[in-house]
């Protein structure tokens, strides 16, 4: 039954009356990876562990859990396991499987596997084609909001990057469905145009699209937004939910459910009410899927009230196909001897972690601690997350608005929203620490780890009474933001634990920065009007954070490098190395009468732009007459002599010159949500943005000890310089001042 359903999905070509953009096929080439085995071609591939169970939701003997997938991954032909499962076969499924059977009859070497792949598979991503919009808007209206000449020109450049990320299905390269077809592919063919994130993420992705759409709306690319929503509605009709991404190996999981919020933003901006006839029933369908498949009753240990709350929980008993070798090695790591049931549980946790979008983060570990990145201790399914439930609350509120205030459906959704709100405030809110924390089903209590998920309730419009009724408390709830701005060079991190996981410090993610800015903007003006100087007095930024809120002593916070191998002071006022009069370094300019809420927004917005622009400039970005290209000597540091600038998926909190690092795959460039957030910030904060100051690229590389980046794989850490650079002399001055302060203490 599922195979028939899947075939319908791939064959679907239903068309809807939507505004059509004039397009043509782009000359942007789709590059494919060349195999680079980790061992000599004559070496035997490693001995294999028993195959995991066949996954009923994944209908391929080639690309889903099984002998072919495991053998190719064991050969280690590519650094990224996703490469193989994105390659369509060049022969029929039957012929590929027959060739593999012959391969198994011998002692398989690395060379045998490479030849098998070369003979039977094509280039990854060839089923998609880049499009050019003939009516692409060159000067969207939001540019008028940006006052700084350099940042206006850079924002226009970022706006132009959409033209490199627009894709459609290449009908001529699609594989027919069924085992008798001439080829087989993992692509879920989409009927409408869409924007990809970039890098390894060469398909449409679910939650990425929320921030992409925010940028597309600023860019006045309304047809592409409509098309993206139509694709999601196609998937809701076909699958009953929106999968993580546009490949069959994502069909057992979703991602943070932001479709309704994308829909609401589109209707609000365009006033296109016609889309609602199709969209509203499908929005209901998605909410029902989350209710049926991801919702459990939780009885509060604090009030004894019971709430229906959502969690991430994927049914899965095998490595994820796109991360097969990574999961396989995690499960069979050094010293591990997991039983069949333990393996199944771990694979379910790994897939559930991917469904969160935060794959992976210490907030989902059984015992989060600095240095602990052990994914075998994931407890995603036993966690009731702040962000997911805040999203669902907001979905109900926005859906009620889309129905209209007097309808029965609207009243029903407002009632459901009210119940979720009660659960969020009861289970997640700690009135002493003035912060939201995830709830653990395992311990039947709130977790203590502080993360950027704490901003989601505010962003959704849920503000606790302790915050609403007291401005000092309101500031304390956001005091960690003030601390980061004063202590660190970049934007706000996801957590304060360094674990090597990509959703932990020191990484800062664009989507979460937008959530933070929106959360601050939701606070009423009567509790954000005091100046920062009045609230902070002469205390250090850490001393302003409520006791226990971060669950770390000040000395346990990760360091801010200031010289090679040397961090700034870990404690006291001398740790606030970025503090200026009324602002922070790269935080924009303070204004008279500015309340703390607007001040934090101004500084966070400027810090984000600093990270995005400087890392772009470091990898070859330039703007004629405003931002000269770095010298080849400087660009050699980032191996970007032949590059023209990268927009990275994540950044470093400690080095505004650098992309983020860590995780399962190398840092990706492109990048959809980074572009979207940059344009959203330019539109909403353009009048307070100031061109950033960045360290000299050569000095920065020495201080941070950055890894280098290649232009062919712009996925490692990078360094950057800006039009106004700190010199080596500047660094020595600040370091000398730091030493003096330490002595005086």
mmCIF file of N, CA and C in Angstrom, residues 538-663:
data_model
loop_
_atom_site.group_PDB
_atom_site.id
_atom_site.type_symbol
_atom_site.label_atom_id
_atom_site.label_comp_id
_atom_site.label_asym_id
_atom_site.label_seq_id
_atom_site.Cartn_x
_atom_site.Cartn_y
_atom_site.Cartn_z
ATOM 1 N N UNK A 538 26.963 49.490 38.003
ATOM 2 C CA UNK A 538 28.394 49.201 37.887
ATOM 3 C C UNK A 538 28.699 47.705 37.942
ATOM 4 N N UNK A 539 27.658 46.880 37.822
ATOM 5 C CA UNK A 539 27.879 45.436 37.907
ATOM 6 C C UNK A 539 28.408 44.886 36.590
ATOM 7 N N UNK A 540 29.094 43.741 36.665
ATOM 8 C CA UNK A 540 29.507 43.053 35.448
ATOM 9 C C UNK A 540 28.273 42.444 34.797
ATOM 10 N N UNK A 541 28.378 42.166 33.516
ATOM 11 C CA UNK A 541 27.212 41.642 32.797
ATOM 12 C C UNK A 541 26.770 40.291 33.358
ATOM 13 N N UNK A 542 27.712 39.467 33.843
ATOM 14 C CA UNK A 542 27.322 38.176 34.406
ATOM 15 C C UNK A 542 26.567 38.359 35.714
ATOM 16 N N UNK A 543 26.947 39.337 36.504
ATOM 17 C CA UNK A 543 26.288 39.562 37.791
ATOM 18 C C UNK A 543 24.831 39.969 37.633
ATOM 19 N N UNK A 544 24.452 40.427 36.449
ATOM 20 C CA UNK A 544 23.068 40.835 36.210
ATOM 21 C C UNK A 544 22.161 39.656 35.873
ATOM 22 N N UNK A 545 22.760 38.508 35.579
ATOM 23 C CA UNK A 545 21.975 37.314 35.240
ATOM 24 C C UNK A 545 21.475 36.664 36.528
ATOM 25 N N UNK A 546 20.178 36.331 36.610
ATOM 26 C CA UNK A 546 19.660 35.703 37.836
ATOM 27 C C UNK A 546 20.447 34.453 38.220
ATOM 28 N N UNK A 547 20.627 34.259 39.507
ATOM 29 C CA UNK A 547 21.372 33.105 40.012
ATOM 30 C C UNK A 547 20.747 31.812 39.496
ATOM 31 N N UNK A 548 21.593 30.950 38.945
ATOM 32 C CA UNK A 548 21.135 29.644 38.487
ATOM 33 C C UNK A 548 20.513 29.632 37.117
ATOM 34 N N UNK A 549 20.291 30.790 36.510
ATOM 35 C CA UNK A 549 19.609 30.799 35.209
ATOM 36 C C UNK A 549 20.389 30.028 34.158
ATOM 37 N N UNK A 550 21.693 30.218 34.112
ATOM 38 C CA UNK A 550 22.525 29.545 33.113
ATOM 39 C C UNK A 550 22.991 28.171 33.569
ATOM 40 N N UNK A 551 22.800 27.858 34.849
ATOM 41 C CA UNK A 551 23.225 26.577 35.426
ATOM 42 C C UNK A 551 24.730 26.360 35.268
ATOM 43 N N UNK A 552 25.481 27.456 35.241
ATOM 44 C CA UNK A 552 26.935 27.403 35.138
ATOM 45 C C UNK A 552 27.530 28.505 35.998
ATOM 46 N N UNK A 553 28.662 28.212 36.620
ATOM 47 C CA UNK A 553 29.418 29.272 37.273
ATOM 48 C C UNK A 553 30.053 30.146 36.201
ATOM 49 N N UNK A 554 30.341 31.380 36.534
ATOM 50 C CA UNK A 554 30.921 32.285 35.541
ATOM 51 C C UNK A 554 32.211 31.722 34.963
ATOM 52 N N UNK A 555 33.001 31.079 35.804
ATOM 53 C CA UNK A 555 34.278 30.530 35.338
ATOM 54 C C UNK A 555 34.095 29.360 34.376
ATOM 55 N N UNK A 556 32.877 28.808 34.280
ATOM 56 C CA UNK A 556 32.612 27.688 33.377
ATOM 57 C C UNK A 556 32.171 28.139 31.989
ATOM 58 N N UNK A 557 31.923 29.419 31.803
ATOM 59 C CA UNK A 557 31.531 29.905 30.486
ATOM 60 C C UNK A 557 32.687 29.758 29.504
ATOM 61 N N UNK A 558 32.367 29.503 28.252
ATOM 62 C CA UNK A 558 33.425 29.356 27.256
ATOM 63 C C UNK A 558 34.149 30.683 27.061
ATOM 64 N N UNK A 559 35.412 30.608 26.648
ATOM 65 C CA UNK A 559 36.271 31.778 26.598
ATOM 66 C C UNK A 559 36.133 32.595 25.327
ATOM 67 N N UNK A 560 36.594 33.830 25.416
ATOM 68 C CA UNK A 560 36.685 34.719 24.256
ATOM 69 C C UNK A 560 38.160 34.937 23.937
ATOM 70 N N UNK A 561 38.673 34.359 22.841
ATOM 71 C CA UNK A 561 40.091 34.538 22.507
ATOM 72 C C UNK A 561 40.434 35.992 22.226
ATOM 73 N N UNK A 562 41.594 36.428 22.746
ATOM 74 C CA UNK A 562 42.093 37.778 22.480
ATOM 75 C C UNK A 562 43.524 37.773 21.953
ATOM 76 N N UNK A 563 44.233 36.686 22.194
ATOM 77 C CA UNK A 563 45.585 36.494 21.670
ATOM 78 C C UNK A 563 45.759 35.007 21.411
ATOM 79 N N UNK A 564 46.743 34.630 20.603
ATOM 80 C CA UNK A 564 46.932 33.202 20.353
ATOM 81 C C UNK A 564 47.039 32.405 21.649
ATOM 82 N N UNK A 565 46.103 31.492 21.873
ATOM 83 C CA UNK A 565 46.109 30.646 23.055
ATOM 84 C C UNK A 565 45.687 31.331 24.328
ATOM 85 N N UNK A 566 45.219 32.591 24.233
ATOM 86 C CA UNK A 566 44.860 33.352 25.428
ATOM 87 C C UNK A 566 43.425 33.853 25.300
ATOM 88 N N UNK A 567 42.619 33.606 26.340
ATOM 89 C CA UNK A 567 41.256 34.110 26.388
ATOM 90 C C UNK A 567 41.183 35.362 27.243
ATOM 91 N N UNK A 568 40.140 36.135 27.047
ATOM 92 C CA UNK A 568 39.855 37.241 27.958
ATOM 93 C C UNK A 568 39.565 36.679 29.340
ATOM 94 N N UNK A 569 39.543 37.548 30.319
ATOM 95 C CA UNK A 569 39.222 37.121 31.680
ATOM 96 C C UNK A 569 37.895 36.382 31.694
ATOM 97 N N UNK A 570 37.833 35.305 32.463
ATOM 98 C CA UNK A 570 36.608 34.524 32.566
ATOM 99 C C UNK A 570 35.617 35.127 33.551
ATOM 100 N N UNK A 571 36.083 35.977 34.433
ATOM 101 C CA UNK A 571 35.211 36.460 35.504
ATOM 102 C C UNK A 571 35.374 37.964 35.705
ATOM 103 N N UNK A 572 34.359 38.556 36.321
ATOM 104 C CA UNK A 572 34.426 39.952 36.723
ATOM 105 C C UNK A 572 34.197 40.922 35.582
ATOM 106 N N UNK A 573 34.257 42.208 35.903
ATOM 107 C CA UNK A 573 33.996 43.251 34.923
ATOM 108 C C UNK A 573 35.008 43.247 33.794
ATOM 109 N N UNK A 574 36.218 42.732 34.053
ATOM 110 C CA UNK A 574 37.234 42.691 32.995
ATOM 111 C C UNK A 574 36.891 41.688 31.904
ATOM 112 N N UNK A 575 35.896 40.823 32.145
ATOM 113 C CA UNK A 575 35.433 39.904 31.100
ATOM 114 C C UNK A 575 34.577 40.632 30.064
ATOM 115 N N UNK A 576 34.053 41.805 30.434
ATOM 116 C CA UNK A 576 33.202 42.578 29.526
ATOM 117 C C UNK A 576 34.064 43.406 28.571
ATOM 118 N N UNK A 577 34.792 42.718 27.710
ATOM 119 C CA UNK A 577 35.787 43.384 26.878
ATOM 120 C C UNK A 577 35.172 44.207 25.752
ATOM 121 N N UNK A 578 33.885 44.015 25.470
ATOM 122 C CA UNK A 578 33.250 44.734 24.369
ATOM 123 C C UNK A 578 32.386 45.899 24.824
ATOM 124 N N UNK A 579 32.354 46.173 26.130
ATOM 125 C CA UNK A 579 31.496 47.234 26.646
ATOM 126 C C UNK A 579 31.981 48.607 26.204
ATOM 127 N N UNK A 580 31.060 49.406 25.684
ATOM 128 C CA UNK A 580 31.320 50.793 25.336
ATOM 129 C C UNK A 580 30.273 51.664 26.022
ATOM 130 N N UNK A 581 30.356 52.950 25.839
ATOM 131 C CA UNK A 581 29.403 53.866 26.454
ATOM 132 C C UNK A 581 28.052 53.774 25.747
ATOM 133 N N UNK A 582 27.123 53.055 26.364
ATOM 134 C CA UNK A 582 25.773 52.935 25.813
ATOM 135 C C UNK A 582 25.610 51.898 24.733
ATOM 136 N N UNK A 583 26.684 51.181 24.408
ATOM 137 C CA UNK A 583 26.576 50.166 23.371
ATOM 138 C C UNK A 583 27.704 49.158 23.567
ATOM 139 N N UNK A 584 27.970 48.375 22.555
ATOM 140 C CA UNK A 584 29.075 47.416 22.575
ATOM 141 C C UNK A 584 29.788 47.498 21.235
ATOM 142 N N UNK A 585 30.987 46.935 21.160
ATOM 143 C CA UNK A 585 31.716 46.885 19.898
ATOM 144 C C UNK A 585 30.847 46.194 18.845
ATOM 145 N N UNK A 586 30.737 46.806 17.695
ATOM 146 C CA UNK A 586 29.909 46.306 16.592
ATOM 147 C C UNK A 586 28.442 46.143 16.996
ATOM 148 N N UNK A 587 27.981 47.039 17.852
ATOM 149 C CA UNK A 587 26.584 47.014 18.276
ATOM 150 C C UNK A 587 25.779 48.197 17.791
ATOM 151 N N UNK A 588 26.354 49.005 16.888
ATOM 152 C CA UNK A 588 25.654 50.196 16.446
ATOM 153 C C UNK A 588 25.812 51.339 17.433
ATOM 154 N N UNK A 589 25.105 52.410 17.204
ATOM 155 C CA UNK A 589 25.241 53.623 18.007
ATOM 156 C C UNK A 589 24.045 53.813 18.925
ATOM 157 N N UNK A 590 24.333 54.090 20.201
ATOM 158 C CA UNK A 590 23.265 54.360 21.158
ATOM 159 C C UNK A 590 22.596 55.692 20.838
ATOM 160 N N UNK A 591 21.322 55.819 21.192
ATOM 161 C CA UNK A 591 20.581 57.060 20.981
ATOM 162 C C UNK A 591 19.970 57.523 22.294
ATOM 163 N N UNK A 592 19.716 58.811 22.400
ATOM 164 C CA UNK A 592 19.118 59.369 23.610
ATOM 165 C C UNK A 592 17.723 58.791 23.826
ATOM 166 N N UNK A 593 17.436 58.428 25.080
ATOM 167 C CA UNK A 593 16.120 57.929 25.427
ATOM 168 C C UNK A 593 15.845 56.502 25.000
ATOM 169 N N UNK A 594 16.878 55.800 24.585
ATOM 170 C CA UNK A 594 16.704 54.425 24.107
ATOM 171 C C UNK A 594 16.513 53.473 25.283
ATOM 172 N N UNK A 595 15.394 52.762 25.317
ATOM 173 C CA UNK A 595 15.158 51.777 26.363
ATOM 174 C C UNK A 595 15.985 50.527 26.140
ATOM 175 N N UNK A 596 16.067 49.699 27.187
ATOM 176 C CA UNK A 596 16.931 48.522 27.107
ATOM 177 C C UNK A 596 16.466 47.526 26.043
ATOM 178 N N UNK A 597 15.157 47.435 25.833
ATOM 179 C CA UNK A 597 14.654 46.490 24.837
ATOM 180 C C UNK A 597 15.098 46.847 23.435
ATOM 181 N N UNK A 598 14.955 48.122 23.076
ATOM 182 C CA UNK A 598 15.404 48.562 21.758
ATOM 183 C C UNK A 598 16.923 48.507 21.642
ATOM 184 N N UNK A 599 17.603 48.807 22.759
ATOM 185 C CA UNK A 599 19.066 48.772 22.739
ATOM 186 C C UNK A 599 19.575 47.362 22.451
ATOM 187 N N UNK A 600 18.996 46.362 23.113
ATOM 188 C CA UNK A 600 19.427 44.987 22.860
ATOM 189 C C UNK A 600 19.121 44.578 21.425
ATOM 190 N N UNK A 601 17.957 44.974 20.917
ATOM 191 C CA UNK A 601 17.635 44.650 19.528
ATOM 192 C C UNK A 601 18.649 45.280 18.578
ATOM 193 N N UNK A 602 18.964 46.545 18.800
ATOM 194 C CA UNK A 602 19.932 47.235 17.944
ATOM 195 C C UNK A 602 21.274 46.509 17.939
ATOM 196 N N UNK A 603 21.742 46.130 19.126
ATOM 197 C CA UNK A 603 23.062 45.504 19.221
ATOM 198 C C UNK A 603 23.064 44.101 18.629
ATOM 199 N N UNK A 604 22.016 43.334 18.885
ATOM 200 C CA UNK A 604 21.939 41.978 18.329
ATOM 201 C C UNK A 604 21.861 42.040 16.806
ATOM 202 N N UNK A 605 21.059 42.948 16.283
ATOM 203 C CA UNK A 605 20.929 43.085 14.831
ATOM 204 C C UNK A 605 22.264 43.439 14.196
ATOM 205 N N UNK A 606 22.989 44.379 14.797
ATOM 206 C CA UNK A 606 24.294 44.764 14.256
ATOM 207 C C UNK A 606 25.304 43.634 14.338
ATOM 208 N N UNK A 607 25.273 42.884 15.431
ATOM 209 C CA UNK A 607 26.215 41.764 15.567
ATOM 210 C C UNK A 607 25.963 40.688 14.499
ATOM 211 N N UNK A 608 24.685 40.457 14.204
ATOM 212 C CA UNK A 608 24.385 39.459 13.167
ATOM 213 C C UNK A 608 24.947 39.911 11.819
ATOM 214 N N UNK A 609 24.695 41.161 11.470
ATOM 215 C CA UNK A 609 25.192 41.675 10.201
ATOM 216 C C UNK A 609 26.714 41.629 10.159
ATOM 217 N N UNK A 610 27.365 41.919 11.303
ATOM 218 C CA UNK A 610 28.824 41.860 11.353
ATOM 219 C C UNK A 610 29.320 40.454 11.034
ATOM 220 N N UNK A 611 28.708 39.434 11.641
ATOM 221 C CA UNK A 611 29.139 38.060 11.388
ATOM 222 C C UNK A 611 28.922 37.666 9.937
ATOM 223 N N UNK A 612 27.747 38.009 9.395
ATOM 224 C CA UNK A 612 27.432 37.593 8.029
ATOM 225 C C UNK A 612 28.300 38.321 7.008
ATOM 226 N N UNK A 613 28.468 39.640 7.178
ATOM 227 C CA UNK A 613 29.217 40.413 6.197
ATOM 228 C C UNK A 613 30.711 40.095 6.255
ATOM 229 N N UNK A 614 31.263 39.989 7.465
ATOM 230 C CA UNK A 614 32.708 39.800 7.565
ATOM 231 C C UNK A 614 33.148 38.424 7.077
ATOM 232 N N UNK A 615 32.393 37.388 7.380
ATOM 233 C CA UNK A 615 32.771 36.059 6.883
ATOM 234 C C UNK A 615 32.592 35.993 5.371
ATOM 235 N N UNK A 616 31.633 36.738 4.841
ATOM 236 C CA UNK A 616 31.441 36.844 3.391
ATOM 237 C C UNK A 616 32.640 37.559 2.754
ATOM 238 N N UNK A 617 33.059 38.655 3.359
ATOM 239 C CA UNK A 617 34.197 39.406 2.834
ATOM 240 C C UNK A 617 35.473 38.569 2.895
ATOM 241 N N UNK A 618 35.618 37.776 3.934
ATOM 242 C CA UNK A 618 36.815 36.942 4.101
ATOM 243 C C UNK A 618 36.955 35.906 3.020
ATOM 244 N N UNK A 619 35.838 35.502 2.441
ATOM 245 C CA UNK A 619 35.872 34.465 1.408
ATOM 246 C C UNK A 619 35.709 35.058 0.021
ATOM 247 N N UNK A 620 36.110 36.314 -0.120
ATOM 248 C CA UNK A 620 36.205 36.897 -1.456
ATOM 249 C C UNK A 620 35.142 37.901 -1.817
ATOM 250 N N UNK A 621 34.213 38.194 -0.915
ATOM 251 C CA UNK A 621 33.164 39.154 -1.219
ATOM 252 C C UNK A 621 33.694 40.575 -1.303
ATOM 253 N N UNK A 622 33.162 41.341 -2.241
ATOM 254 C CA UNK A 622 33.555 42.739 -2.379
ATOM 255 C C UNK A 622 32.429 43.505 -3.054
ATOM 256 N N UNK A 623 32.437 44.835 -2.872
ATOM 257 C CA UNK A 623 31.440 45.709 -3.481
ATOM 258 C C UNK A 623 32.179 46.891 -4.098
ATOM 259 N N UNK A 624 32.026 47.051 -5.379
ATOM 260 C CA UNK A 624 32.764 48.078 -6.106
ATOM 261 C C UNK A 624 32.521 49.460 -5.512
ATOM 262 N N UNK A 625 33.619 50.152 -5.213
ATOM 263 C CA UNK A 625 33.555 51.506 -4.705
ATOM 264 C C UNK A 625 33.269 51.625 -3.225
ATOM 265 N N UNK A 626 32.918 50.526 -2.576
ATOM 266 C CA UNK A 626 32.558 50.570 -1.154
ATOM 267 C C UNK A 626 33.351 49.585 -0.303
ATOM 268 N N UNK A 627 33.612 48.422 -0.841
ATOM 269 C CA UNK A 627 34.272 47.368 -0.070
ATOM 270 C C UNK A 627 35.280 46.660 -0.959
ATOM 271 N N UNK A 628 36.548 47.074 -0.916
ATOM 272 C CA UNK A 628 37.534 46.452 -1.800
ATOM 273 C C UNK A 628 37.765 44.984 -1.455
ATOM 274 N N UNK A 629 38.087 44.241 -2.461
ATOM 275 C CA UNK A 629 38.409 42.831 -2.270
ATOM 276 C C UNK A 629 39.701 42.712 -1.470
ATOM 277 N N UNK A 630 39.769 41.723 -0.583
ATOM 278 C CA UNK A 630 40.992 41.479 0.170
ATOM 279 C C UNK A 630 42.114 41.056 -0.765
ATOM 280 N N UNK A 631 43.320 41.238 -0.315
ATOM 281 C CA UNK A 631 44.477 40.830 -1.113
ATOM 282 C C UNK A 631 44.554 39.312 -1.192
ATOM 283 N N UNK A 632 45.279 38.814 -2.184
ATOM 284 C CA UNK A 632 45.468 37.370 -2.314
ATOM 285 C C UNK A 632 46.135 36.794 -1.075
ATOM 286 N N UNK A 633 47.036 37.567 -0.465
ATOM 287 C CA UNK A 633 47.692 37.098 0.760
ATOM 288 C C UNK A 633 46.663 36.847 1.853
ATOM 289 N N UNK A 634 45.719 37.782 1.989
ATOM 290 C CA UNK A 634 44.673 37.614 3.009
ATOM 291 C C UNK A 634 43.712 36.491 2.630
ATOM 292 N N UNK A 635 43.338 36.440 1.356
ATOM 293 C CA UNK A 635 42.392 35.413 0.925
ATOM 294 C C UNK A 635 43.014 34.023 0.950
ATOM 295 N N UNK A 636 44.321 33.952 0.904
ATOM 296 C CA UNK A 636 44.979 32.653 1.033
ATOM 297 C C UNK A 636 44.707 32.030 2.397
ATOM 298 N N UNK A 637 44.516 32.880 3.407
ATOM 299 C CA UNK A 637 44.226 32.375 4.747
ATOM 300 C C UNK A 637 42.952 31.533 4.736
ATOM 301 N N UNK A 638 42.000 31.955 3.924
ATOM 302 C CA UNK A 638 40.732 31.222 3.845
ATOM 303 C C UNK A 638 40.637 30.387 2.566
ATOM 304 N N UNK A 639 41.752 30.298 1.842
ATOM 305 C CA UNK A 639 41.788 29.558 0.575
ATOM 306 C C UNK A 639 40.660 30.021 -0.340
ATOM 307 N N UNK A 640 40.512 31.339 -0.454
ATOM 308 C CA UNK A 640 39.401 31.920 -1.212
ATOM 309 C C UNK A 640 39.877 32.845 -2.321
ATOM 310 N N UNK A 641 41.072 32.616 -2.827
ATOM 311 C CA UNK A 641 41.619 33.487 -3.862
ATOM 312 C C UNK A 641 40.701 33.524 -5.085
ATOM 313 N N UNK A 642 40.051 32.422 -5.387
ATOM 314 C CA UNK A 642 39.175 32.354 -6.566
ATOM 315 C C UNK A 642 37.700 32.414 -6.199
ATOM 316 N N UNK A 643 37.414 32.860 -5.001
ATOM 317 C CA UNK A 643 36.037 32.854 -4.521
ATOM 318 C C UNK A 643 35.462 34.266 -4.530
ATOM 319 N N UNK A 644 34.150 34.379 -4.407
ATOM 320 C CA UNK A 644 33.497 35.692 -4.432
ATOM 321 C C UNK A 644 32.603 35.926 -3.221
ATOM 322 N N UNK A 645 32.837 35.180 -2.131
ATOM 323 C CA UNK A 645 32.088 35.430 -0.899
ATOM 324 C C UNK A 645 31.059 34.359 -0.604
ATOM 325 N N UNK A 646 31.052 33.865 0.634
ATOM 326 C CA UNK A 646 30.103 32.836 1.062
ATOM 327 C C UNK A 646 29.180 33.361 2.149
ATOM 328 N N UNK A 647 27.919 32.990 2.058
ATOM 329 C CA UNK A 647 26.977 33.179 3.155
ATOM 330 C C UNK A 647 26.877 31.831 3.861
ATOM 331 N N UNK A 648 27.256 31.780 5.139
ATOM 332 C CA UNK A 648 27.353 30.512 5.851
ATOM 333 C C UNK A 648 26.079 30.207 6.639
ATOM 334 N N UNK A 649 25.861 28.928 6.886
ATOM 335 C CA UNK A 649 24.649 28.503 7.590
ATOM 336 C C UNK A 649 24.665 28.868 9.062
ATOM 337 N N UNK A 650 25.843 29.047 9.655
ATOM 338 C CA UNK A 650 25.966 29.361 11.076
ATOM 339 C C UNK A 650 27.260 30.130 11.300
ATOM 340 N N UNK A 651 27.337 30.797 12.459
ATOM 341 C CA UNK A 651 28.473 31.659 12.759
ATOM 342 C C UNK A 651 29.061 31.315 14.117
ATOM 343 N N UNK A 652 30.181 31.964 14.424
ATOM 344 C CA UNK A 652 30.845 31.767 15.707
ATOM 345 C C UNK A 652 30.529 32.930 16.639
ATOM 346 N N UNK A 653 30.206 32.612 17.889
ATOM 347 C CA UNK A 653 29.960 33.643 18.894
ATOM 348 C C UNK A 653 31.247 34.346 19.307
ATOM 349 N N UNK A 654 32.368 33.681 19.178
ATOM 350 C CA UNK A 654 33.633 34.249 19.649
ATOM 351 C C UNK A 654 34.429 34.954 18.562
ATOM 352 N N UNK A 655 34.097 34.743 17.310
ATOM 353 C CA UNK A 655 34.892 35.309 16.221
ATOM 354 C C UNK A 655 33.970 35.739 15.094
ATOM 355 N N UNK A 656 33.718 37.042 14.987
ATOM 356 C CA UNK A 656 32.816 37.508 13.936
ATOM 357 C C UNK A 656 33.406 37.314 12.558
ATOM 358 N N UNK A 657 34.678 36.966 12.498
ATOM 359 C CA UNK A 657 35.305 36.659 11.213
ATOM 360 C C UNK A 657 34.970 35.255 10.720
ATOM 361 N N UNK A 658 34.350 34.440 11.553
ATOM 362 C CA UNK A 658 34.336 33.010 11.294
ATOM 363 C C UNK A 658 32.941 32.455 11.114
ATOM 364 N N UNK A 659 32.850 31.457 10.263
ATOM 365 C CA UNK A 659 31.653 30.622 10.244
ATOM 366 C C UNK A 659 31.644 29.765 11.504
ATOM 367 N N UNK A 660 30.543 29.071 11.724
ATOM 368 C CA UNK A 660 30.492 28.117 12.826
ATOM 369 C C UNK A 660 31.307 26.880 12.505
ATOM 370 N N UNK A 661 31.241 25.895 13.389
ATOM 371 C CA UNK A 661 32.029 24.685 13.197
ATOM 372 C C UNK A 661 31.363 23.534 13.941
ATOM 373 N N UNK A 662 31.927 22.344 13.781
ATOM 374 C CA UNK A 662 31.449 21.175 14.517
ATOM 375 C C UNK A 662 30.248 20.525 13.865
ATOM 376 N N UNK A 663 29.862 19.389 14.417
ATOM 377 C CA UNK A 663 28.684 18.688 13.925
ATOM 378 C C UNK A 663 29.017 17.546 12.996
#
